[in-house]
Structures are given as C-alpha cells and as structure tokens.
Coordinates of C-alpha atoms in Angstrom, one line a residue:
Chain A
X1 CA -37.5 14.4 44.5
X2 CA -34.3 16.0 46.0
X3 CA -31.1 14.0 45.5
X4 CA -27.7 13.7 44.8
X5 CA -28.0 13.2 41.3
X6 CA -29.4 16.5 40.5
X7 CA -27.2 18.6 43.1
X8 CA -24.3 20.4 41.1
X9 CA -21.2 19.4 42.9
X10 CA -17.3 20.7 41.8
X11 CA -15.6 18.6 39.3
X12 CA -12.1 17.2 38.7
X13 CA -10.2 15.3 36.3
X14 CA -9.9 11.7 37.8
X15 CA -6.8 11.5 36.6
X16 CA -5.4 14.5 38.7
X17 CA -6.1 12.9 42.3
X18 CA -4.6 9.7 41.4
X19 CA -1.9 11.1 40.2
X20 CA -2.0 13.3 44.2
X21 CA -2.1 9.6 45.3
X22 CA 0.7 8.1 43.5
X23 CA 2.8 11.3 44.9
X24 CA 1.5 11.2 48.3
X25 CA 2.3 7.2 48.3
X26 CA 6.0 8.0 47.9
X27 CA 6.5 11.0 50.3
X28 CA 5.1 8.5 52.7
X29 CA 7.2 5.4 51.8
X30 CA 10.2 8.4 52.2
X31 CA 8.9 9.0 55.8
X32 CA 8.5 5.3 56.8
X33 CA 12.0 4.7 55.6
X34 CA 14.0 7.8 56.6
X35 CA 11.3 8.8 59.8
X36 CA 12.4 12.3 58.9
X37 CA 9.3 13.8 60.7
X38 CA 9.2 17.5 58.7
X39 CA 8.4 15.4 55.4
X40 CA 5.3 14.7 57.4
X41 CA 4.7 17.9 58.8
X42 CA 4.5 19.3 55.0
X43 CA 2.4 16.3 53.7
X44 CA 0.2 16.8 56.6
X45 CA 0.0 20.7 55.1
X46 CA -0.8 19.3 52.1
X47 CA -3.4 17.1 52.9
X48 CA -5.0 20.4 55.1
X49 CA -5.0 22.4 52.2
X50 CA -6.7 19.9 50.0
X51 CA -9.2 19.0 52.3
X52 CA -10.1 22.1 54.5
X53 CA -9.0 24.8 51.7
X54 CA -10.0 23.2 47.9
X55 CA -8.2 20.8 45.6
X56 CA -7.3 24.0 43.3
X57 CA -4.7 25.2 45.2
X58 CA -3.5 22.2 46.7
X59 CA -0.1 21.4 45.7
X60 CA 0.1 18.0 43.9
X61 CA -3.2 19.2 41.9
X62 CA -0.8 22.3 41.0
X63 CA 1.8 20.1 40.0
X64 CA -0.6 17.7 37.8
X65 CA -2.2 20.7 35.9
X66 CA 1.5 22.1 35.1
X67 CA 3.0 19.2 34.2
X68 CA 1.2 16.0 34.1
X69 CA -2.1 16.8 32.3
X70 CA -0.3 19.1 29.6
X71 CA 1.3 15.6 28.2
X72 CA -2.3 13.7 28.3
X73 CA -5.2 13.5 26.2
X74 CA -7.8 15.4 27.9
X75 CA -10.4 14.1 28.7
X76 CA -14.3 14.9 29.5
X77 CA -14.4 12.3 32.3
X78 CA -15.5 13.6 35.7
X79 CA -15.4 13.3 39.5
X80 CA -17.1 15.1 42.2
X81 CA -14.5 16.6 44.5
X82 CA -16.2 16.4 47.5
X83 CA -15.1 12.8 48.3
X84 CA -11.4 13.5 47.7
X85 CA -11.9 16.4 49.9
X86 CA -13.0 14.7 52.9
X87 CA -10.0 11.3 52.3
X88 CA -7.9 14.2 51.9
X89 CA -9.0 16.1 55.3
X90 CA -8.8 12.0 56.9
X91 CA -5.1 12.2 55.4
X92 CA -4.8 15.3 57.5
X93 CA -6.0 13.3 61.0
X94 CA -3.5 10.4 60.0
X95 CA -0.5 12.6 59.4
X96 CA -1.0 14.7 62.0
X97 CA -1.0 12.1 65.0
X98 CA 2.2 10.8 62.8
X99 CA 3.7 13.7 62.8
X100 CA 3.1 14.3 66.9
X101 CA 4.1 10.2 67.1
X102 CA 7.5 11.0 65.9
X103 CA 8.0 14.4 67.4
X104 CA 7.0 13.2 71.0
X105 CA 9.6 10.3 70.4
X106 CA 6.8 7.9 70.6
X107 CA 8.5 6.4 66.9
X108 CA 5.8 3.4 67.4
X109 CA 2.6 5.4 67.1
X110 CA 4.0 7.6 64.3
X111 CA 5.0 4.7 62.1
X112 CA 1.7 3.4 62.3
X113 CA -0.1 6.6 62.1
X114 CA 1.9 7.2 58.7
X115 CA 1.3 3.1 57.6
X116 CA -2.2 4.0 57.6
X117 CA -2.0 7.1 55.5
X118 CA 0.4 5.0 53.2
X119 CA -2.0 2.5 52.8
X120 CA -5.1 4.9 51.9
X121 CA -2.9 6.6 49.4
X122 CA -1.9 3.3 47.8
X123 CA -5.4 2.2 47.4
X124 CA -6.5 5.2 45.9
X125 CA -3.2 4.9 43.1
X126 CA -3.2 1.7 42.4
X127 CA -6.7 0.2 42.3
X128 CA -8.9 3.7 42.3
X129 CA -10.0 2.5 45.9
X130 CA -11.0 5.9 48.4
X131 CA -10.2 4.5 51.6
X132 CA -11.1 8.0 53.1
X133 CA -14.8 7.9 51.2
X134 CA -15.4 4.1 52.3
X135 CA -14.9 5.2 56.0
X136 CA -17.2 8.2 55.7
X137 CA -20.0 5.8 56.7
X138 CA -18.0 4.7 59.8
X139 CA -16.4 7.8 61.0
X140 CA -19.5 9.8 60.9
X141 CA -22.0 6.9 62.6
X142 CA -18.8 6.7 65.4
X143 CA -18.8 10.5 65.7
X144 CA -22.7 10.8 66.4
X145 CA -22.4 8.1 68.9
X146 CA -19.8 9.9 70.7
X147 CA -21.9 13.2 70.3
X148 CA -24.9 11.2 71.9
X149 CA -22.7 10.1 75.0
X150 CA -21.5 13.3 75.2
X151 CA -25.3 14.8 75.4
X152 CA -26.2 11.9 77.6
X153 CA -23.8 13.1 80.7
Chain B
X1 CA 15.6 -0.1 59.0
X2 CA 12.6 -1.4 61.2
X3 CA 9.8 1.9 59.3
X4 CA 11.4 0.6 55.9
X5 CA 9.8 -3.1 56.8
X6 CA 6.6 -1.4 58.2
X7 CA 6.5 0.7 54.5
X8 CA 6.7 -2.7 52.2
X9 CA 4.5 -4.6 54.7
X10 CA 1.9 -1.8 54.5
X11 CA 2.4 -2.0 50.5
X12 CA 2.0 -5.7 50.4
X13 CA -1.0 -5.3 52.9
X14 CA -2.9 -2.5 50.5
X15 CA -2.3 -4.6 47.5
X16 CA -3.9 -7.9 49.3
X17 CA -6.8 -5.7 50.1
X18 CA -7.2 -3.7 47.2
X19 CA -7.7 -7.1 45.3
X20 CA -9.7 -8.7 47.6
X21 CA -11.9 -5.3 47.7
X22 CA -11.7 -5.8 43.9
X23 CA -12.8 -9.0 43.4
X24 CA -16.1 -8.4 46.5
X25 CA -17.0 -5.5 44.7
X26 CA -20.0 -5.2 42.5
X27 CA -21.2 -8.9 43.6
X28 CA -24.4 -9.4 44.8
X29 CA -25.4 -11.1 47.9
X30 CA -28.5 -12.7 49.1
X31 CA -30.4 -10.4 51.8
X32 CA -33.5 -10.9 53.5
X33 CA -36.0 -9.4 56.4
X34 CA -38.4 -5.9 55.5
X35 CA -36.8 -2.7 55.2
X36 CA -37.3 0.3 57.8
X37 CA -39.8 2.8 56.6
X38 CA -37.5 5.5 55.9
X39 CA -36.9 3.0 52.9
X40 CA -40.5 2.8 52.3
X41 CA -41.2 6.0 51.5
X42 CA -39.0 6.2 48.7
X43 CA -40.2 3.0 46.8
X44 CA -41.6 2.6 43.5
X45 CA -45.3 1.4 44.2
X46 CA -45.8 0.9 40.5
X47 CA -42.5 -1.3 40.3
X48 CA -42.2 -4.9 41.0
X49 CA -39.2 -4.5 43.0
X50 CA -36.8 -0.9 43.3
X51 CA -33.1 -0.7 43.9
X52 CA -32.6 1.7 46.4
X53 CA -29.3 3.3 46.4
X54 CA -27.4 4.2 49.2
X55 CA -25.5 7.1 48.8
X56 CA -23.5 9.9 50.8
X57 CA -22.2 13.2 49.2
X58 CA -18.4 12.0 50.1
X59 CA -19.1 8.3 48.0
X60 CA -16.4 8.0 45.1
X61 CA -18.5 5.4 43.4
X62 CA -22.0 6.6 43.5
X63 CA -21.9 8.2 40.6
X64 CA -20.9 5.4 38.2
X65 CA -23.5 3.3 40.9
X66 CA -26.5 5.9 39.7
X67 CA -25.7 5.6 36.0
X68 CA -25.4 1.7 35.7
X69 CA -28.8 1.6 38.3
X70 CA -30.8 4.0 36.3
X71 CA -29.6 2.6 33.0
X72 CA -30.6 -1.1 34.0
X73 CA -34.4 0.1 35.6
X74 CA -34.9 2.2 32.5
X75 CA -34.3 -0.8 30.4
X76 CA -36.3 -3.5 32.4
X77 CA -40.7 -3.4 32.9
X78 CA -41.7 -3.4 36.9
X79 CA -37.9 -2.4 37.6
X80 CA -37.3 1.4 39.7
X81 CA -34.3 3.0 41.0
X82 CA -34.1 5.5 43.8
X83 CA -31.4 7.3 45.5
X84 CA -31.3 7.7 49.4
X85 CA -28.5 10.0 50.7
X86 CA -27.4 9.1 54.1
X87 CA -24.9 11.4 54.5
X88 CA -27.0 13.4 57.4
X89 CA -28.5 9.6 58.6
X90 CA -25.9 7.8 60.6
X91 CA -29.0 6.1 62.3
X92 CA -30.8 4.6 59.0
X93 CA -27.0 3.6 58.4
X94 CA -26.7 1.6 61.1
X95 CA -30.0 0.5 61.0
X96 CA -29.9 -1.1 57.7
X97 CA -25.7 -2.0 58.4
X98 CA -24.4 -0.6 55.6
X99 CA -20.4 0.6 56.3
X100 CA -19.8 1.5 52.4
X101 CA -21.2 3.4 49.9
X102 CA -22.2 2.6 47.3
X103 CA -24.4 -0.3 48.9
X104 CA -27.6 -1.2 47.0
X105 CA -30.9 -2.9 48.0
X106 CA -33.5 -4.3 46.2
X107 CA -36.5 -3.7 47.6
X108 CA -39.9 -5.0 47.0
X109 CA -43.0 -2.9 46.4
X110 CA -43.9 -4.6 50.0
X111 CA -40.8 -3.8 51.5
X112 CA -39.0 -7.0 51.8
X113 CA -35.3 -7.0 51.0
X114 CA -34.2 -9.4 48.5
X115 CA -30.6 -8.9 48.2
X116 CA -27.8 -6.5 48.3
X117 CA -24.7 -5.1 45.9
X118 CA -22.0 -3.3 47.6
X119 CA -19.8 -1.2 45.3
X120 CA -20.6 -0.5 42.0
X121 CA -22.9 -3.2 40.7
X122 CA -22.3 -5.2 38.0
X123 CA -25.2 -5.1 35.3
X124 CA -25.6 -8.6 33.7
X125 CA -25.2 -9.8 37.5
X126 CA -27.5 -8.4 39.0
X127 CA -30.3 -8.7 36.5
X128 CA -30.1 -12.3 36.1
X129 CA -30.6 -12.3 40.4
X130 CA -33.4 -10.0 39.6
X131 CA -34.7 -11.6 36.9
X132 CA -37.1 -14.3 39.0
X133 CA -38.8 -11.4 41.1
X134 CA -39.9 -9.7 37.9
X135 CA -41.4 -12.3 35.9
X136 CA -45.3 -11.7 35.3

C-alpha cells in the first residue's frame, strides 16, 4: 500500500529551522516594537524564498549552515522539509498583509498581522510547535469550501 | 510603545499555548460512533483493533507518530497500524473532525471508533487504554 512512510521526501537538520525560528522571532519582536515596515518587507522575502523557492537557499538556513551548525555536533537526526515549507509560505501570507497594514497606514491590521507571525515563529523556537503544519488541516478544508462556493455560482 | 506591548503580549500568549499544547498532546481521549468507510478499507481484518493514522505530507509530527505506532503494533498480538494521508481529503477531514495532524484513531476490525490521540502519542498510554479491547 502507497503511503507516506515509503515516499522519499527532502531532509533537514531539525536543528536548522529552529534555529530560522529563533531568528525570525526577533526580527519580528524588532518590527512590533520599532513598526519599521521594510524589516517586514525583507522577512516577508524571506519567508517567500523558503517556502515558494527551497530551504537551501533561504537565508537563515544559509546563515545556520555557516555558522551555527559548524560549532554543533552533527547529528543524523532528520525532518522532512515539506512541512517547514508550507509554515514558511503561511509566514509569507502573515507578513505580507503586515507589511500592506503598515504601509497603507492601517498600523492596527499590521500589528496584528505581524503578532500572528510572531507567535508561529515562537512556537516553533521554543516548544518545537509548527503552527503553520497544524493549520494545514484548516487552511486547506477552508480553501475547498470556498472553491465549492465559488463552483456553486 | 503601544506594538512593543502587542510583542510581549503575543510572547506571553505563545508560551501559554505552547504549554497548554504541550501538556494535551499525546493524551488519549475517549471516542466513540463507527468510522466512514474510507477508514474501512484500510483496516486490519486480521487485528483486534488498528490505529489508523492520520497524516498529511505538510505534518511535522507524523513521522515520530509512524515510528512510535508501528513500533507499539509490531510489539502487541491482534494490534495493526495504518497510515491514511489526508492531505488531498479535506472532506474525510472534516468528516471524521480532525483539525491536526498527527490525530490517531483506534479502530475496530468492525469499524467502531474507540478512542483518539492527537499529537504524537504517548506509548505506555495508550497501550494500557488499549489493553482491554485486546484481551482474548
């Protein structure tokens, strides 16, 4: 029988996404604080890259390989990198309407856009939570309802 | 001043849930009623009961789901696991309201849902629920 188990998904170093998580967590504290909007525009790059793109050449995965995981035991312990994708590509939704909340002066809907994103990333660092993977069940039984209104007009 | 507040509130908020999220997950909880036949299909008719895992392709915990699942029904007589991927099946989803993944049902060979584990499940627990629908 087909399933997951036996489909050969990419790989990453768990340790490299939380470490992504930890970063992210403080750019966003940064933008909360300061609401200096281009911080989000760039994190919102990031997240794209990550999620749409691949978690090679996104930056904070750059950044761990270089210097974070040079200083660490490595390890053989594995996670498929198809669930940080798609949190990553959610990051990308949340930052963006942040980043359009702040630069349409609507301060309100960017803080809370951004409070979201802060709080996924602080799940993921500090208790290993994927807020992003959690919602994947929601997000995608919410999109094919709205697909089936849209076919029902 | 007022986005520094809404950054330690958020903080404060995460860690509330991130513990409460911590403490839910891997506990089992009592379930009942039978089981839609796309569940069915893919039990065990040799097994006593089969935990059906519930799985998408974008599920961080599935993995470390599959290996304690398979581990415990390899070790235990008239126990079976098997994976279901809903990751294409938004209806089954809602059908058998599940909103996280991993989310795991055991499943008698008749089809009658006995109880439910969402997150990673926690061995010892969950045998000693199991243990009174595998006896003889």
């Amino acid at each position: 029988m087909p399933n997951s188990a036996t489909r050969v998904q990419p790989q990453v170093d768990p340790r490299g996404p939380r470490f992504a998580a930890w970063v992210t967590s403080v750019v966003l504290v940064v933008v909360l604080a300061t609401g200096w909007w281009p911080l989000l525009a760039a994190q919102a790059v990031v997240f794209a890259i990550g999620g749409f793109i691949g978690l090679r050449p996104a930056p904070y995965a750059a950044l761990f390989r270089l210097l974070v995981a040079p200083r660490l035991a490595p390890t053989t312990e594995r996670e498929d990198a198809a669930p940080v994708r798609f949190a990553q590509s959610v990051g990308f939704g949340f930052a963006l309407v942040g980043v359009l909340g702040y630069a349409l002066a609507v301060p309100a809907l960017g803080m809370v856009a951004t409070a979201f994103a802060l709080a996924a990333a602080f799940l993921n660092a500090a208790f290993g939570f994927c807020l992003g993977c959690e919602a994947y069940l929601l997000i995608n039984r919410l999109s094919n309802t709205l697909r089936k209104v849209g076919t029902a007009r | 001043m007022t986005g520094l507040f809404v950054a330690i509130g958020t903080v404060v908020v995460a860690v509330a849930l991130g513990s409460v999220v911590r403490v839910l997950s891997g506990r089992v909880r009592g379930s009942a009623g039978q089981v839609p036949a796309a569940v069915r299909e893919v039990l065990d008719p040799a097994a006593a009961v089969t935990l059906v895992q519930l799985s998408t392709e974008y599920c961080a915990g599935c993995k470390q789901a599959r290996v304690v699942l398979t581990g415990l029904a390899r070790d235990t007589a008239g126990l079976a696991h098997a994976d279901l991927d809903l990751t294409h099946r938004p209806e089954l989803a809602g059908e058998l309201r599940v909103s996280r993944t991993p989310t795991t049902i055991a499943v008698t060979a008749s089809g009658t849902e006995l109880l439910r584990v969402g997150g990673v499940p926690k061995r010892e627990e969950l045998l000693t629920s199991l243990r009174p629908h595998l006896a003889g």
